[in-house]
Amino acid sequence: MSRVAYVNGSYVPFANAAVHIEDRGYQFADGVYEVMAVRNGRLVDLEPHLDRLDRSLAELSMAPAKSRGSLSVVFDEVVRRNRVTDGIVYVQMTRGVAKRDHAFPDASTNSLVVTARGTPPRSTSIIEEGVDVITVPDIRWKRCDIKTVSLLPNILAKQKAREAGAYEAWMVDESDRITEGSSTNAWIVEESGDLVTRQLDHAILSGITRMVVSDLAMRQQRRLVERPFTLEEAIGAAEAFLTSTTSFVTPVVRINRSPVGEGVPGPVTRALYDLYESHLSGQVHD
Ligand code: PDD
């Protein structure tokens, strides 16, 4: 079966799916996006993803291209037409097509693109053995809380990780504190078992997985401390892990080649991984 994408009101064959060359997303990265997980054909955490999308749009003074209800109908339809059972939905909204001029156009209709694809199950070695991260200077702008498609620093960071044989690059600010990964949130576990992750501010994206994992951890009576942590602290931590819609909970066992804790996935990370897996399968209820 050939793949199908939703582009500005139509379901089109993936191979022909296109937007105009003067789309402001293409020319200026003037747009926002979301990535949502699909598990057993069902969108995971749809509402918080839509909330974050609305917030990103509002921060950029963009009107939503569709109501939340109509958007979720499109998501379901794209999932169905692509027969995705386990995978992701990608949604992107830009300020639309207009003659190239930095300031907002007087009149333009936002562009909306939705795709879905199946993803193979993750290799069990990732959870059994954990992953390496490297660190890079955080050279991004001061509004990383907006989920914009303007991702060049993140791309350069991920490429550095790839070249170093690492899974992710954690970004370090001018005070030597880790902000987040190029496409993930960063966490450490202290000797006491307390979780530490940076507080929500303009330096990081408010990850939906971060929110869900925080909630699951607190339900297990685990203490969560939201504060910045340094690279040195991370290397000296009992455990470290990262979270995102596509990486779930992934143990980090080495940072810049230095082992974290015992250099193997720790018990707190493994417990959170299991809880998050149950959440994905819809087995955790309020
Ligand atoms: N990335 N931080 C950044 C910079 C991200 O790009 C992401 C998500 C996260 C984690 O957010 P969430 O838990 O809501 O996925 C944190 C997505 C998956 C991506 O760009 O593909």
PDB file of C-alpha atoms and ligand atoms in Angstrom:
ATOM      1  CA  MET A   1       0.000   0.000   0.000  1.00  0.00           C
ATOM      2  CA  SER A   2       1.383   3.418  -0.938  1.00  0.00           C
ATOM      3  CA  ARG A   3       1.680   6.079   1.717  1.00  0.00           C
ATOM      4  CA  VAL A   4      -0.623   9.058   1.988  1.00  0.00           C
ATOM      5  CA  ALA A   5      -0.017  12.558   3.386  1.00  0.00           C
ATOM      6  CA  TYR A   6      -2.446  15.313   4.276  1.00  0.00           C
ATOM      7  CA  VAL A   7      -1.483  18.633   2.638  1.00  0.00           C
ATOM      8  CA  ASN A   8      -3.652  21.735   2.958  1.00  0.00           C
ATOM      9  CA  GLY A   9      -7.028  20.040   2.810  1.00  0.00           C
ATOM     10  CA  SER A  10      -6.261  16.998   0.636  1.00  0.00           C
ATOM     11  CA  TYR A  11      -5.047  13.469   1.175  1.00  0.00           C
ATOM     12  CA  VAL A  12      -2.363  12.970  -1.479  1.00  0.00           C
ATOM     13  CA  PRO A  13       0.091  10.224  -2.426  1.00  0.00           C
ATOM     14  CA  PHE A  14       3.207  10.669  -0.329  1.00  0.00           C
ATOM     15  CA  ALA A  15       5.465  10.817  -3.390  1.00  0.00           C
ATOM     16  CA  ASN A  16       3.586  13.874  -4.735  1.00  0.00           C
ATOM     17  CA  ALA A  17       3.048  15.646  -1.413  1.00  0.00           C
ATOM     18  CA  ALA A  18       4.424  19.193  -1.752  1.00  0.00           C
ATOM     19  CA  VAL A  19       4.092  22.777  -0.592  1.00  0.00           C
ATOM     20  CA  HIS A  20       4.885  25.916  -2.584  1.00  0.00           C
ATOM     21  CA  ILE A  21       8.470  27.222  -2.866  1.00  0.00           C
ATOM     22  CA  GLU A  22       7.406  30.479  -1.241  1.00  0.00           C
ATOM     23  CA  ASP A  23       5.968  28.751   1.787  1.00  0.00           C
ATOM     24  CA  ARG A  24       7.339  30.645   4.782  1.00  0.00           C
ATOM     25  CA  GLY A  25       8.229  27.372   6.431  1.00  0.00           C
ATOM     26  CA  TYR A  26      10.579  26.636   3.544  1.00  0.00           C
ATOM     27  CA  GLN A  27      11.999  30.170   3.286  1.00  0.00           C
ATOM     28  CA  PHE A  28      12.152  31.288   6.921  1.00  0.00           C
ATOM     29  CA  ALA A  29      11.433  28.208   9.077  1.00  0.00           C
ATOM     30  CA  ASP A  30       8.377  30.262  10.086  1.00  0.00           C
ATOM     31  CA  GLY A  31       6.340  27.415  11.469  1.00  0.00           C
ATOM     32  CA  VAL A  32       5.738  24.974  14.294  1.00  0.00           C
ATOM     33  CA  TYR A  33       5.354  21.222  14.607  1.00  0.00           C
ATOM     34  CA  GLU A  34       4.467  18.289  16.833  1.00  0.00           C
ATOM     35  CA  VAL A  35       5.478  14.643  16.867  1.00  0.00           C
ATOM     36  CA  MET A  36       3.028  12.241  18.497  1.00  0.00           C
ATOM     37  CA  ALA A  37       3.369   8.546  19.186  1.00  0.00           C
ATOM     38  CA  VAL A  38       0.881   6.013  17.855  1.00  0.00           C
ATOM     39  CA  ARG A  39       0.482   2.826  19.904  1.00  0.00           C
ATOM     40  CA  ASN A  40      -1.939   0.093  18.879  1.00  0.00           C
ATOM     41  CA  GLY A  41      -3.378   2.494  16.313  1.00  0.00           C
ATOM     42  CA  ARG A  42      -4.166   5.075  19.014  1.00  0.00           C
ATOM     43  CA  LEU A  43      -2.594   8.522  19.396  1.00  0.00           C
ATOM     44  CA  VAL A  44      -0.794   8.808  22.719  1.00  0.00           C
ATOM     45  CA  ASP A  45      -1.246  11.995  24.793  1.00  0.00           C
ATOM     46  CA  LEU A  46      -3.128  13.803  22.037  1.00  0.00           C
ATOM     47  CA  GLU A  47      -4.525  16.536  24.296  1.00  0.00           C
ATOM     48  CA  PRO A  48      -1.205  17.748  25.762  1.00  0.00           C
ATOM     49  CA  HIS A  49       0.337  17.713  22.265  1.00  0.00           C
ATOM     50  CA  LEU A  50      -2.539  19.871  20.990  1.00  0.00           C
ATOM     51  CA  ASP A  51      -2.142  22.190  23.989  1.00  0.00           C
ATOM     52  CA  ARG A  52       1.550  22.614  23.213  1.00  0.00           C
ATOM     53  CA  LEU A  53       0.806  23.189  19.521  1.00  0.00           C
ATOM     54  CA  ASP A  54      -1.708  25.908  20.438  1.00  0.00           C
ATOM     55  CA  ARG A  55       0.854  27.510  22.712  1.00  0.00           C
ATOM     56  CA  SER A  56       3.609  27.450  20.053  1.00  0.00           C
ATOM     57  CA  LEU A  57       1.195  29.034  17.554  1.00  0.00           C
ATOM     58  CA  ALA A  58       0.126  31.718  20.012  1.00  0.00           C
ATOM     59  CA  GLU A  59       3.739  32.593  20.861  1.00  0.00           C
ATOM     60  CA  LEU A  60       4.349  33.223  17.149  1.00  0.00           C
ATOM     61  CA  SER A  61       1.027  35.056  16.622  1.00  0.00           C
ATOM     62  CA  MET A  62      -0.140  32.378  14.208  1.00  0.00           C
ATOM     63  CA  ALA A  63      -3.770  31.385  13.972  1.00  0.00           C
ATOM     64  CA  PRO A  64      -4.431  27.625  14.146  1.00  0.00           C
ATOM     65  CA  ALA A  65      -4.946  26.159  10.661  1.00  0.00           C
ATOM     66  CA  LYS A  66      -7.842  24.042  11.978  1.00  0.00           C
ATOM     67  CA  SER A  67      -9.852  23.502  15.145  1.00  0.00           C
ATOM     68  CA  ARG A  68      -8.578  20.865  17.560  1.00  0.00           C
ATOM     69  CA  GLY A  69     -11.502  18.599  16.699  1.00  0.00           C
ATOM     70  CA  SER A  70     -10.870  18.798  12.939  1.00  0.00           C
ATOM     71  CA  LEU A  71      -7.156  18.304  13.467  1.00  0.00           C
ATOM     72  CA  SER A  72      -7.644  15.112  15.412  1.00  0.00           C
ATOM     73  CA  VAL A  73      -9.961  13.819  12.675  1.00  0.00           C
ATOM     74  CA  VAL A  74      -7.135  14.400  10.168  1.00  0.00           C
ATOM     75  CA  PHE A  75      -4.607  12.670  12.449  1.00  0.00           C
ATOM     76  CA  ASP A  76      -6.835   9.603  12.765  1.00  0.00           C
ATOM     77  CA  GLU A  77      -7.446   9.527   9.032  1.00  0.00           C
ATOM     78  CA  VAL A  78      -3.732   9.768   8.195  1.00  0.00           C
ATOM     79  CA  VAL A  79      -3.015   6.976  10.686  1.00  0.00           C
ATOM     80  CA  ARG A  80      -5.776   4.863   9.152  1.00  0.00           C
ATOM     81  CA  ARG A  81      -4.834   5.498   5.526  1.00  0.00           C
ATOM     82  CA  ASN A  82      -1.213   4.594   6.249  1.00  0.00           C
ATOM     83  CA  ARG A  83      -2.229   1.583   8.357  1.00  0.00           C
ATOM     84  CA  VAL A  84       0.014   2.651  11.200  1.00  0.00           C
ATOM     85  CA  THR A  85      -0.270   0.491  14.302  1.00  0.00           C
ATOM     86  CA  ASP A  86       2.877   1.596  16.111  1.00  0.00           C
ATOM     87  CA  GLY A  87       4.666   4.689  14.891  1.00  0.00           C
ATOM     88  CA  ILE A  88       4.388   8.437  14.791  1.00  0.00           C
ATOM     89  CA  VAL A  89       2.242  11.265  13.462  1.00  0.00           C
ATOM     90  CA  TYR A  90       4.044  14.438  12.371  1.00  0.00           C
ATOM     91  CA  VAL A  91       2.112  17.701  12.062  1.00  0.00           C
ATOM     92  CA  GLN A  92       3.535  20.952  10.773  1.00  0.00           C
ATOM     93  CA  MET A  93       1.883  24.362  10.491  1.00  0.00           C
ATOM     94  CA  THR A  94       3.562  27.310   8.826  1.00  0.00           C
ATOM     95  CA  ARG A  95       2.541  30.907   8.219  1.00  0.00           C
ATOM     96  CA  GLY A  96       1.700  29.929   4.644  1.00  0.00           C
ATOM     97  CA  VAL A  97       2.703  31.119   1.195  1.00  0.00           C
ATOM     98  CA  ALA A  98       3.557  34.791   0.625  1.00  0.00           C
ATOM     99  CA  LYS A  99       5.998  36.980  -1.296  1.00  0.00           C
ATOM    100  CA  ARG A 100       9.309  36.850   0.542  1.00  0.00           C
ATOM    101  CA  ASP A 101       9.358  39.553   3.192  1.00  0.00           C
ATOM    102  CA  HIS A 102      10.515  39.020   6.763  1.00  0.00           C
ATOM    103  CA  ALA A 103       7.523  40.710   8.415  1.00  0.00           C
ATOM    104  CA  PHE A 104       4.253  38.770   8.619  1.00  0.00           C
ATOM    105  CA  PRO A 105       2.211  38.855   5.405  1.00  0.00           C
ATOM    106  CA  ASP A 106      -1.039  40.839   5.528  1.00  0.00           C
ATOM    107  CA  ALA A 107      -3.005  37.861   4.295  1.00  0.00           C
ATOM    108  CA  SER A 108      -1.866  34.295   4.073  1.00  0.00           C
ATOM    109  CA  THR A 109      -3.467  30.982   4.822  1.00  0.00           C
ATOM    110  CA  ASN A 110      -1.454  28.778   7.125  1.00  0.00           C
ATOM    111  CA  SER A 111      -0.068  25.626   5.572  1.00  0.00           C
ATOM    112  CA  LEU A 112      -0.861  22.353   7.274  1.00  0.00           C
ATOM    113  CA  VAL A 113       0.911  19.078   6.603  1.00  0.00           C
ATOM    114  CA  VAL A 114       0.284  15.805   8.438  1.00  0.00           C
ATOM    115  CA  THR A 115       2.173  12.550   7.871  1.00  0.00           C
ATOM    116  CA  ALA A 116       2.240   9.224   9.697  1.00  0.00           C
ATOM    117  CA  ARG A 117       4.661   6.366   9.550  1.00  0.00           C
ATOM    118  CA  GLY A 118       5.135   3.056  11.271  1.00  0.00           C
ATOM    119  CA  THR A 119       8.297   2.580  13.297  1.00  0.00           C
ATOM    120  CA  PRO A 120       9.929  -0.787  14.006  1.00  0.00           C
ATOM    121  CA  PRO A 121      10.119  -1.888  17.649  1.00  0.00           C
ATOM    122  CA  ARG A 122      13.187  -0.425  19.339  1.00  0.00           C
ATOM    123  CA  SER A 123      16.175  -2.657  19.794  1.00  0.00           C
ATOM    124  CA  THR A 124      16.132  -4.184  23.279  1.00  0.00           C
ATOM    125  CA  SER A 125      19.856  -3.394  23.591  1.00  0.00           C
ATOM    126  CA  ILE A 126      18.953   0.268  24.097  1.00  0.00           C
ATOM    127  CA  ILE A 127      17.156  -0.473  27.339  1.00  0.00           C
ATOM    128  CA  GLU A 128      19.421  -3.384  28.313  1.00  0.00           C
ATOM    129  CA  GLU A 129      22.682  -1.561  27.681  1.00  0.00           C
ATOM    130  CA  GLY A 130      21.805   2.129  27.605  1.00  0.00           C
ATOM    131  CA  VAL A 131      23.280   4.765  25.327  1.00  0.00           C
ATOM    132  CA  ASP A 132      26.141   7.255  25.120  1.00  0.00           C
ATOM    133  CA  VAL A 133      25.646  10.990  24.974  1.00  0.00           C
ATOM    134  CA  ILE A 134      28.161  13.695  24.170  1.00  0.00           C
ATOM    135  CA  THR A 135      27.869  17.342  25.114  1.00  0.00           C
ATOM    136  CA  VAL A 136      27.953  20.406  22.866  1.00  0.00           C
ATOM    137  CA  PRO A 137      27.575  24.115  23.623  1.00  0.00           C
ATOM    138  CA  ASP A 138      23.941  25.234  23.529  1.00  0.00           C
ATOM    139  CA  ILE A 139      24.019  27.794  20.710  1.00  0.00           C
ATOM    140  CA  ARG A 140      20.229  28.085  20.293  1.00  0.00           C
ATOM    141  CA  TRP A 141      18.017  31.152  20.550  1.00  0.00           C
ATOM    142  CA  LYS A 142      16.346  32.201  23.782  1.00  0.00           C
ATOM    143  CA  ARG A 143      12.880  30.739  23.047  1.00  0.00           C
ATOM    144  CA  CYS A 144      13.531  26.994  23.010  1.00  0.00           C
ATOM    145  CA  ASP A 145      10.122  26.544  24.674  1.00  0.00           C
ATOM    146  CA  ILE A 146       8.490  27.116  21.261  1.00  0.00           C
ATOM    147  CA  LYS A 147       8.385  23.955  19.150  1.00  0.00           C
ATOM    148  CA  THR A 148       9.465  25.605  15.925  1.00  0.00           C
ATOM    149  CA  VAL A 149      10.740  23.875  12.788  1.00  0.00           C
ATOM    150  CA  SER A 150      13.785  26.165  13.012  1.00  0.00           C
ATOM    151  CA  LEU A 151      16.103  23.416  14.229  1.00  0.00           C
ATOM    152  CA  LEU A 152      19.575  24.093  12.809  1.00  0.00           C
ATOM    153  CA  PRO A 153      21.501  24.059  16.109  1.00  0.00           C
ATOM    154  CA  ASN A 154      19.677  20.843  17.067  1.00  0.00           C
ATOM    155  CA  ILE A 155      20.582  19.296  13.715  1.00  0.00           C
ATOM    156  CA  LEU A 156      24.254  20.233  14.093  1.00  0.00           C
ATOM    157  CA  ALA A 157      24.255  18.833  17.625  1.00  0.00           C
ATOM    158  CA  LYS A 158      22.664  15.526  16.574  1.00  0.00           C
ATOM    159  CA  GLN A 159      25.107  15.221  13.699  1.00  0.00           C
ATOM    160  CA  LYS A 160      28.040  15.689  16.118  1.00  0.00           C
ATOM    161  CA  ALA A 161      26.582  12.895  18.241  1.00  0.00           C
ATOM    162  CA  ARG A 162      26.221  10.655  15.212  1.00  0.00           C
ATOM    163  CA  GLU A 163      29.820  11.289  14.167  1.00  0.00           C
ATOM    164  CA  ALA A 164      30.996  10.507  17.705  1.00  0.00           C
ATOM    165  CA  GLY A 165      29.033   7.236  17.694  1.00  0.00           C
ATOM    166  CA  ALA A 166      26.719   8.613  20.394  1.00  0.00           C
ATOM    167  CA  TYR A 167      22.927   8.459  20.557  1.00  0.00           C
ATOM    168  CA  GLU A 168      22.321  12.065  21.547  1.00  0.00           C
ATOM    169  CA  ALA A 169      24.027  15.389  22.221  1.00  0.00           C
ATOM    170  CA  TRP A 170      23.195  17.143  25.472  1.00  0.00           C
ATOM    171  CA  MET A 171      23.493  20.905  25.216  1.00  0.00           C
ATOM    172  CA  VAL A 172      25.405  22.867  27.831  1.00  0.00           C
ATOM    173  CA  ASP A 173      24.726  26.533  28.588  1.00  0.00           C
ATOM    174  CA  GLU A 174      27.243  29.258  29.433  1.00  0.00           C
ATOM    175  CA  SER A 175      27.149  28.326  33.136  1.00  0.00           C
ATOM    176  CA  ASP A 176      28.086  24.694  32.364  1.00  0.00           C
ATOM    177  CA  ARG A 177      24.554  23.497  33.011  1.00  0.00           C
ATOM    178  CA  ILE A 178      22.848  20.973  30.797  1.00  0.00           C
ATOM    179  CA  THR A 179      19.697  22.349  29.213  1.00  0.00           C
ATOM    180  CA  GLU A 180      18.358  19.401  27.181  1.00  0.00           C
ATOM    181  CA  GLY A 181      19.225  17.079  24.308  1.00  0.00           C
ATOM    182  CA  SER A 182      19.000  17.980  20.626  1.00  0.00           C
ATOM    183  CA  SER A 183      15.588  16.283  20.488  1.00  0.00           C
ATOM    184  CA  THR A 184      15.086  14.964  24.031  1.00  0.00           C
ATOM    185  CA  ASN A 185      14.861  16.148  27.654  1.00  0.00           C
ATOM    186  CA  ALA A 186      17.717  15.335  30.025  1.00  0.00           C
ATOM    187  CA  TRP A 187      17.438  13.810  33.509  1.00  0.00           C
ATOM    188  CA  ILE A 188      19.666  12.563  36.305  1.00  0.00           C
ATOM    189  CA  VAL A 189      18.940  10.396  39.345  1.00  0.00           C
ATOM    190  CA  GLU A 190      20.719  11.313  42.578  1.00  0.00           C
ATOM    191  CA  GLU A 191      22.113   8.760  45.082  1.00  0.00           C
ATOM    192  CA  SER A 192      18.974   9.405  47.184  1.00  0.00           C
ATOM    193  CA  GLY A 193      16.798   8.262  44.254  1.00  0.00           C
ATOM    194  CA  ASP A 194      15.495  11.799  43.658  1.00  0.00           C
ATOM    195  CA  LEU A 195      14.978  12.765  40.030  1.00  0.00           C
ATOM    196  CA  VAL A 196      16.423  15.980  38.690  1.00  0.00           C
ATOM    197  CA  THR A 197      15.474  17.657  35.422  1.00  0.00           C
ATOM    198  CA  ARG A 198      15.714  21.275  34.400  1.00  0.00           C
ATOM    199  CA  GLN A 199      12.756  23.489  35.296  1.00  0.00           C
ATOM    200  CA  LEU A 200      10.491  24.646  32.476  1.00  0.00           C
ATOM    201  CA  ASP A 201      11.741  27.974  31.202  1.00  0.00           C
ATOM    202  CA  HIS A 202      12.667  29.454  27.845  1.00  0.00           C
ATOM    203  CA  ALA A 203      15.834  27.316  27.652  1.00  0.00           C
ATOM    204  CA  ILE A 204      14.068  23.987  27.041  1.00  0.00           C
ATOM    205  CA  LEU A 205      11.075  22.459  25.359  1.00  0.00           C
ATOM    206  CA  SER A 206       8.320  21.394  27.691  1.00  0.00           C
ATOM    207  CA  GLY A 207       8.445  17.725  26.683  1.00  0.00           C
ATOM    208  CA  ILE A 208       5.200  15.775  26.852  1.00  0.00           C
ATOM    209  CA  THR A 209       7.171  12.658  27.805  1.00  0.00           C
ATOM    210  CA  ARG A 210       8.905  14.724  30.512  1.00  0.00           C
ATOM    211  CA  MET A 211       5.487  15.694  31.869  1.00  0.00           C
ATOM    212  CA  VAL A 212       4.119  12.144  31.801  1.00  0.00           C
ATOM    213  CA  VAL A 213       7.256  10.632  33.342  1.00  0.00           C
ATOM    214  CA  SER A 214       7.236  13.307  36.097  1.00  0.00           C
ATOM    215  CA  ASP A 215       3.646  12.428  36.842  1.00  0.00           C
ATOM    216  CA  LEU A 216       4.278   8.664  36.842  1.00  0.00           C
ATOM    217  CA  ALA A 217       7.317   9.111  39.121  1.00  0.00           C
ATOM    218  CA  MET A 218       5.432  11.247  41.606  1.00  0.00           C
ATOM    219  CA  ARG A 219       2.623   8.706  41.737  1.00  0.00           C
ATOM    220  CA  GLN A 220       5.309   6.241  42.863  1.00  0.00           C
ATOM    221  CA  GLN A 221       6.166   8.674  45.695  1.00  0.00           C
ATOM    222  CA  ARG A 222       9.437   9.554  44.008  1.00  0.00           C
ATOM    223  CA  ARG A 223      10.746  13.087  44.597  1.00  0.00           C
ATOM    224  CA  LEU A 224      11.228  15.278  41.542  1.00  0.00           C
ATOM    225  CA  VAL A 225      13.460  18.321  41.749  1.00  0.00           C
ATOM    226  CA  GLU A 226      13.190  20.731  38.828  1.00  0.00           C
ATOM    227  CA  ARG A 227      16.447  22.647  38.669  1.00  0.00           C
ATOM    228  CA  PRO A 228      19.452  23.068  36.392  1.00  0.00           C
ATOM    229  CA  PHE A 229      22.240  20.490  36.805  1.00  0.00           C
ATOM    230  CA  THR A 230      25.846  20.719  35.665  1.00  0.00           C
ATOM    231  CA  LEU A 231      27.788  18.398  33.415  1.00  0.00           C
ATOM    232  CA  GLU A 232      29.990  17.426  36.363  1.00  0.00           C
ATOM    233  CA  GLU A 233      26.930  16.561  38.420  1.00  0.00           C
ATOM    234  CA  ALA A 234      25.518  14.468  35.595  1.00  0.00           C
ATOM    235  CA  ILE A 235      28.713  12.436  35.244  1.00  0.00           C
ATOM    236  CA  GLY A 236      28.770  11.933  39.020  1.00  0.00           C
ATOM    237  CA  ALA A 237      25.049  11.038  39.243  1.00  0.00           C
ATOM    238  CA  ALA A 238      23.760   7.589  40.195  1.00  0.00           C
ATOM    239  CA  GLU A 239      21.836   7.312  36.911  1.00  0.00           C
ATOM    240  CA  ALA A 240      20.941   9.419  33.909  1.00  0.00           C
ATOM    241  CA  PHE A 241      18.320   9.105  31.213  1.00  0.00           C
ATOM    242  CA  LEU A 242      16.596  11.007  28.442  1.00  0.00           C
ATOM    243  CA  THR A 243      12.968  11.236  27.360  1.00  0.00           C
ATOM    244  CA  SER A 244      11.036  12.034  24.194  1.00  0.00           C
ATOM    245  CA  THR A 245       8.089  10.867  22.149  1.00  0.00           C
ATOM    246  CA  THR A 246      10.375   8.778  19.937  1.00  0.00           C
ATOM    247  CA  SER A 247      12.991   7.745  22.539  1.00  0.00           C
ATOM    248  CA  PHE A 248      10.517   7.072  25.401  1.00  0.00           C
ATOM    249  CA  VAL A 249      12.692   6.597  28.517  1.00  0.00           C
ATOM    250  CA  THR A 250      16.246   5.800  27.411  1.00  0.00           C
ATOM    251  CA  PRO A 251      19.028   5.083  29.922  1.00  0.00           C
ATOM    252  CA  VAL A 252      22.197   7.163  29.468  1.00  0.00           C
ATOM    253  CA  VAL A 253      25.228   5.191  30.645  1.00  0.00           C
ATOM    254  CA  ARG A 254      28.109   7.351  29.425  1.00  0.00           C
ATOM    255  CA  ILE A 255      28.514  11.098  29.003  1.00  0.00           C
ATOM    256  CA  ASN A 256      31.525  12.183  26.943  1.00  0.00           C
ATOM    257  CA  ARG A 257      32.735   8.590  27.382  1.00  0.00           C
ATOM    258  CA  SER A 258      32.743   8.825  31.211  1.00  0.00           C
ATOM    259  CA  PRO A 259      30.492   6.210  32.826  1.00  0.00           C
ATOM    260  CA  VAL A 260      27.480   7.405  34.791  1.00  0.00           C
ATOM    261  CA  GLY A 261      27.125   5.399  38.018  1.00  0.00           C
ATOM    262  CA  GLU A 262      27.985   1.775  37.284  1.00  0.00           C
ATOM    263  CA  GLY A 263      27.940   2.449  33.538  1.00  0.00           C
ATOM    264  CA  VAL A 264      24.808   0.316  33.126  1.00  0.00           C
ATOM    265  CA  PRO A 265      21.092   1.218  33.207  1.00  0.00           C
ATOM    266  CA  GLY A 266      20.074   1.768  36.825  1.00  0.00           C
ATOM    267  CA  PRO A 267      16.997   0.512  38.695  1.00  0.00           C
ATOM    268  CA  VAL A 268      15.172   3.863  38.817  1.00  0.00           C
ATOM    269  CA  THR A 269      15.491   4.363  35.056  1.00  0.00           C
ATOM    270  CA  ARG A 270      14.346   0.812  34.381  1.00  0.00           C
ATOM    271  CA  ALA A 271      11.311   1.237  36.624  1.00  0.00           C
ATOM    272  CA  LEU A 272      10.383   4.485  34.841  1.00  0.00           C
ATOM    273  CA  TYR A 273      10.898   2.817  31.478  1.00  0.00           C
ATOM    274  CA  ASP A 274       8.432   0.074  32.474  1.00  0.00           C
ATOM    275  CA  LEU A 275       5.894   2.581  33.791  1.00  0.00           C
ATOM    276  CA  TYR A 276       6.138   4.659  30.630  1.00  0.00           C
ATOM    277  CA  GLU A 277       5.708   1.535  28.489  1.00  0.00           C
ATOM    278  CA  SER A 278       2.493   0.781  30.389  1.00  0.00           C
ATOM    279  CA  HIS A 279       1.379   4.349  29.805  1.00  0.00           C
ATOM    280  CA  LEU A 280       2.023   3.972  26.055  1.00  0.00           C
ATOM    281  CA  SER A 281      -0.047   0.810  25.947  1.00  0.00           C
ATOM    282  CA  GLY A 282      -2.880   2.600  27.754  1.00  0.00           C
ATOM    283  CA  GLN A 283      -2.472   0.518  30.910  1.00  0.00           C
ATOM    284  CA  VAL A 284      -2.023   3.421  33.313  1.00  0.00           C
ATOM    285  CA  HIS A 285      -5.248   5.202  34.225  1.00  0.00           C
ATOM    286  CA  ASP A 286      -5.951   8.299  36.267  1.00  0.00           C
TER     287      ASP A 286
HETATM  288  N1  PDD B   1      11.517  16.071  19.758  1.00  0.00           N
HETATM  289  N2  PDD B   1      13.493  18.746  23.545  1.00  0.00           N
HETATM  290  C1  PDD B   1      13.572  18.958  22.231  1.00  0.00           C
HETATM  291  C2  PDD B   1      14.508  19.999  21.716  1.00  0.00           C
HETATM  292  C3  PDD B   1      12.779  18.190  21.348  1.00  0.00           C
HETATM  293  O1  PDD B   1      12.840  18.392  20.017  1.00  0.00           O
HETATM  294  C4  PDD B   1      11.913  17.189  21.881  1.00  0.00           C
HETATM  295  C5  PDD B   1      11.026  16.365  20.987  1.00  0.00           C
HETATM  296  C6  PDD B   1      11.879  17.013  23.274  1.00  0.00           C
HETATM  297  C7  PDD B   1      10.977  16.000  23.919  1.00  0.00           C
HETATM  298  O2  PDD B   1       9.615  16.370  23.774  1.00  0.00           O
HETATM  299  P1  PDD B   1       8.457  15.269  23.732  1.00  0.00           P
HETATM  300  O3  PDD B   1       8.609  14.445  24.959  1.00  0.00           O
HETATM  301  O4  PDD B   1       7.210  16.062  23.733  1.00  0.00           O
HETATM  302  O5  PDD B   1       8.654  14.456  22.474  1.00  0.00           O
HETATM  303  C8  PDD B   1      12.673  17.821  24.075  1.00  0.00           C
HETATM  304  C9  PDD B   1      10.674  15.416  18.780  1.00  0.00           C
HETATM  305  C10 PDD B   1      10.365  14.019  19.150  1.00  0.00           C
HETATM  306  C11 PDD B   1      11.294  15.571  17.397  1.00  0.00           C
HETATM  307  O6  PDD B   1      11.725  16.682  17.118  1.00  0.00           O
HETATM  308  O7  PDD B   1      11.323  14.622  16.623  1.00  0.00           O
END
